[in-house]
XYZ file of C-alpha atoms in Angstrom:
55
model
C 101.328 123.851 134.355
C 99.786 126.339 132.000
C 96.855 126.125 130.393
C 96.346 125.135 126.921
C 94.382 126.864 124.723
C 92.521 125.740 121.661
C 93.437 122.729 119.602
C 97.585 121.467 120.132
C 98.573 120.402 116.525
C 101.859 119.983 118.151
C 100.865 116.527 119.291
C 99.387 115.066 116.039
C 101.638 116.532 114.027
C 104.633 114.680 116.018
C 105.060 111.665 113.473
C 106.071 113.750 110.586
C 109.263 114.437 112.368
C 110.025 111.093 113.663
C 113.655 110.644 112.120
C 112.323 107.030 111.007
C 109.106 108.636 108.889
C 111.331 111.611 107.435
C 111.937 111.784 103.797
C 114.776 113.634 102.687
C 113.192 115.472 99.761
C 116.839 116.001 98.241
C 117.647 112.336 97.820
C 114.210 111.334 96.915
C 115.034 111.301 93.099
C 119.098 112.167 92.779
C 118.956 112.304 89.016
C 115.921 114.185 87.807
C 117.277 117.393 87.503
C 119.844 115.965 85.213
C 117.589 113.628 84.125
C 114.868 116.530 82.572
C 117.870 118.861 81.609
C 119.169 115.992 78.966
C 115.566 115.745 77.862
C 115.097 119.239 77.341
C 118.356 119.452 75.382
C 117.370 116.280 73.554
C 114.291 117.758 72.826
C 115.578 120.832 71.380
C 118.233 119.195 68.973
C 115.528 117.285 67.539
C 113.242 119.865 66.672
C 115.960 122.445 65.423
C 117.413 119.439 63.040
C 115.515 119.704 59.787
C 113.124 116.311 58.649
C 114.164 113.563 56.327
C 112.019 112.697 53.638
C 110.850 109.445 53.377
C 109.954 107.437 50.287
């Protein structure tokens, strides 16, 4: 068996790769890219139409 050698991360780090405990990052939020596209284009509509004067 060889020897180990300074601290083994290895070991703690296990339970972030437990296919149970694994987000998928991807699927987290389907629609936000979409989601902050439409805003942005909302956005810029609204400011490039000119103001109605009220009263």
């Amino acid at each position: 068996m060889p020897k180990t050698v300074g601290f083994q991360w290895e070991r703690y780090e296990a339970w972030r790769h437990h296919p149970l405990l694994r987000w998928n990052k991807k699927d987290f939020f389907p629609g936000l890219g979409l989601g902050v596209a439409a805003y942005l284009l909302y956005v810029a509509y609204d400011k490039s139409q000119p103001k109605e004067e009220h009263h």
